Amino acid sequence: MEKEISPMLNKHYLNKVAIRGGGVLYKSASSINGVKLAAVDMVASLEHLTLRSDLKFLTLTTYSEILSKATDL
């Protein structure tokens, strides 16, 4: 995470946390299981690193519009 994914996500706070050991990343890992920007960014980074373009279909990000509308009810 520290050497590959964090720099690619280009989030200053993640880079700082990763350098210190990354414990906070594991505590907030649930955000990458969602439909918001953290999940989208993580999928894009992993697709780039693995040279795949179909990892988004393993997540809920493809249903983001439907799920966000359901939570607004």
Backbone as JSON, one array per atom type, in Angstrom:
{
  "sequence": "MEKEISPMLNKHYLNKVAIRGGGVLYKSASSINGVKLAAVDMVASLEHLTLRSDLKFLTLTTYSEILSKATDL",
  "N": [[0.83, -1.19, 0.0], [1.86, 1.27, 0.84], [3.94, 1.86, -0.99], [2.96, 1.53, -3.56], [0.05, 1.86, -4.03], [-0.88, 4.09, -2.42], [0.71, 6.39, -3.33], [-0.3, 6.53, -5.95], [-2.97, 7.13, -5.6], [-2.72, 9.69, -4.8], [-3.35, 11.24, -2.55], [-2.74, 13.38, -0.04], [-3.06, 13.01, 2.76], [-3.31, 10.21, 2.94], [-0.81, 9.36, 2.04], [0.84, 10.31, 4.1], [-0.11, 8.78, 6.26], [0.44, 6.18, 5.34], [3.22, 6.16, 5.26], [3.77, 6.26, 7.95], [3.05, 3.76, 8.8], [0.5, 2.82, 8.27], [-1.73, 1.98, 9.78], [-4.14, 3.39, 10.18], [-5.29, 3.28, 7.71], [-6.3, 0.71, 7.51], [-8.3, 0.79, 9.42], [-10.08, 2.54, 8.26], [-10.86, 1.23, 6.02], [-13.34, 0.42, 5.19], [-14.46, 2.4, 3.67], [-13.63, 2.01, 1.07], [-15.23, 0.03, 0.25], [-17.55, 1.07, -0.56], [-19.58, 3.37, -2.46], [-18.66, 5.8, -3.01], [-16.25, 8.47, -3.67], [-13.77, 7.54, -2.62], [-13.86, 4.77, -3.03], [-14.11, 4.66, -5.82], [-11.7, 5.86, -6.61], [-9.85, 4.01, -5.55], [-10.45, 1.68, -7.0], [-9.83, 2.56, -9.6], [-7.07, 2.95, -9.33], [-6.18, 0.34, -8.73], [-7.0, -0.98, -11.05], [-5.32, 0.26, -12.88], [-2.77, -0.55, -11.93], [-2.94, -3.32, -12.24], [-3.39, -3.63, -14.86], [-5.94, -4.11, -15.78], [-9.36, -3.67, -16.76], [-11.75, -4.22, -15.67], [-12.25, -4.42, -12.96], [-13.94, -2.77, -11.57], [-16.41, -3.91, -11.71], [-16.5, -5.7, -9.69], [-17.21, -4.38, -7.5], [-19.41, -2.12, -5.68], [-19.56, 0.22, -7.04], [-20.54, 0.46, -9.61], [-23.21, 0.59, -9.21], [-23.73, 3.01, -8.09], [-25.41, 5.26, -8.62], [-28.0, 4.23, -8.36], [-27.96, 3.23, -5.71], [-27.37, 5.57, -4.25], [-29.65, 7.07, -4.66], [-31.52, 5.45, -3.42], [-30.81, 5.7, -0.74], [-31.53, 8.26, -0.26], [-34.2, 8.29, 0.15]],
  "CA": [[0.0, 0.0, 0.0], [2.7, 2.47, 1.0], [4.81, 2.15, -2.13], [2.28, 1.42, -4.85], [-1.3, 2.39, -4.15], [-1.0, 5.43, -1.84], [1.18, 7.44, -4.23], [-1.14, 6.62, -7.12], [-4.2, 7.81, -5.21], [-2.32, 11.1, -4.72], [-4.03, 11.89, -1.44], [-1.69, 13.75, 0.9], [-3.28, 12.4, 4.07], [-3.02, 8.78, 2.84], [0.63, 9.2, 1.94], [1.4, 10.5, 5.43], [-0.5, 7.63, 7.07], [1.15, 5.01, 4.84], [4.62, 6.26, 5.68], [3.82, 5.98, 9.39], [2.74, 2.37, 9.07], [-0.74, 2.49, 7.61], [-2.79, 1.46, 10.64], [-5.4, 4.12, 9.98], [-5.87, 2.83, 6.44], [-7.09, -0.5, 7.75], [-9.48, 1.18, 10.18], [-11.03, 3.23, 7.38], [-10.95, 0.45, 4.78], [-14.74, 0.24, 4.77], [-14.82, 3.42, 2.67], [-13.38, 1.51, -0.28], [-16.28, -0.93, -0.06], [-18.76, 1.83, -0.82], [-19.85, 3.86, -3.81], [-18.21, 7.19, -3.09], [-15.0, 8.77, -4.35], [-12.67, 6.68, -2.13], [-13.99, 3.49, -3.72], [-13.84, 4.88, -7.24], [-10.26, 6.1, -6.73], [-9.13, 2.77, -5.28], [-10.67, 0.8, -8.15], [-9.06, 3.09, -10.73], [-5.65, 2.67, -9.07], [-5.95, -1.1, -8.87], [-7.11, -1.32, -12.47], [-4.09, 0.73, -13.53], [-1.65, -1.39, -11.5], [-3.09, -4.7, -12.7], [-3.65, -3.57, -16.31], [-7.28, -4.63, -16.04], [-10.36, -2.61, -16.84], [-13.04, -4.77, -15.25], [-12.33, -4.58, -11.51], [-15.08, -2.0, -11.05], [-17.58, -4.78, -11.67], [-16.43, -6.46, -8.46], [-17.56, -3.46, -6.43], [-20.74, -1.51, -5.78], [-19.47, 1.52, -7.71], [-21.37, 0.47, -10.81], [-24.58, 0.84, -8.77], [-23.7, 4.2, -7.25], [-26.57, 6.13, -8.82], [-29.17, 3.56, -7.8], [-27.83, 3.17, -4.26], [-27.46, 6.89, -3.65], [-31.06, 7.47, -4.7], [-32.24, 4.64, -2.42], [-30.52, 6.21, 0.59], [-32.17, 9.58, -0.13], [-35.64, 8.12, 0.43]],
  "C": [[0.87, 1.24, 0.0], [3.44, 2.83, -0.27], [4.08, 2.17, -3.46], [0.96, 2.19, -4.92], [-1.42, 3.82, -3.6], [-0.48, 6.53, -2.75], [0.28, 7.62, -5.46], [-2.46, 7.33, -6.81], [-3.97, 9.31, -5.07], [-3.14, 11.87, -3.68], [-2.99, 12.13, -0.35], [-1.85, 13.04, 2.24], [-3.01, 10.89, 4.04], [-1.52, 8.52, 2.76], [1.28, 9.33, 3.3], [1.11, 9.29, 6.32], [0.29, 6.4, 6.64], [2.6, 5.01, 5.27], [4.77, 5.9, 7.15], [3.46, 4.54, 9.74], [1.39, 1.91, 8.54], [-1.87, 1.97, 8.46], [-4.13, 2.11, 10.42], [-6.08, 3.67, 8.69], [-6.74, 1.6, 6.65], [-8.36, -0.18, 8.51], [-10.53, 1.85, 9.3], [-11.23, 2.49, 6.06], [-12.39, 0.27, 4.31], [-15.15, 1.26, 3.71], [-14.55, 2.94, 1.25], [-14.38, 0.44, -0.68], [-17.59, -0.23, -0.41], [-18.9, 2.24, -2.27], [-19.33, 5.27, -4.01], [-16.81, 7.28, -3.7], [-13.85, 7.88, -3.9], [-12.69, 5.34, -2.84], [-13.63, 3.61, -5.19], [-12.34, 5.07, -7.47], [-9.46, 4.82, -6.54], [-9.26, 1.81, -6.46], [-9.84, 1.27, -9.34], [-7.57, 2.8, -10.54], [-5.33, 1.19, -9.25], [-6.07, -1.56, -10.32], [-5.85, -0.9, -13.22], [-2.91, -0.19, -13.19], [-1.73, -2.8, -12.06], [-3.32, -4.79, -14.21], [-4.98, -4.23, -16.68], [-8.24, -3.46, -16.11], [-11.73, -3.07, -16.34], [-13.19, -4.94, -13.74], [-13.5, -3.82, -10.91], [-16.33, -2.85, -10.93], [-17.58, -5.7, -10.45], [-16.83, -5.61, -7.25], [-18.98, -2.95, -6.61], [-20.72, -0.21, -6.56], [-20.32, 1.58, -8.97], [-22.84, 0.74, -10.48], [-24.71, 2.13, -7.98], [-24.93, 5.08, -7.41], [-27.84, 5.51, -8.21], [-29.12, 3.58, -6.27], [-27.92, 4.55, -3.61], [-28.89, 7.41, -3.65], [-31.87, 6.71, -3.66], [-31.99, 5.18, -1.02], [-31.13, 7.59, 0.81], [-33.64, 9.47, 0.24], [-35.96, 8.28, 1.89]]
}
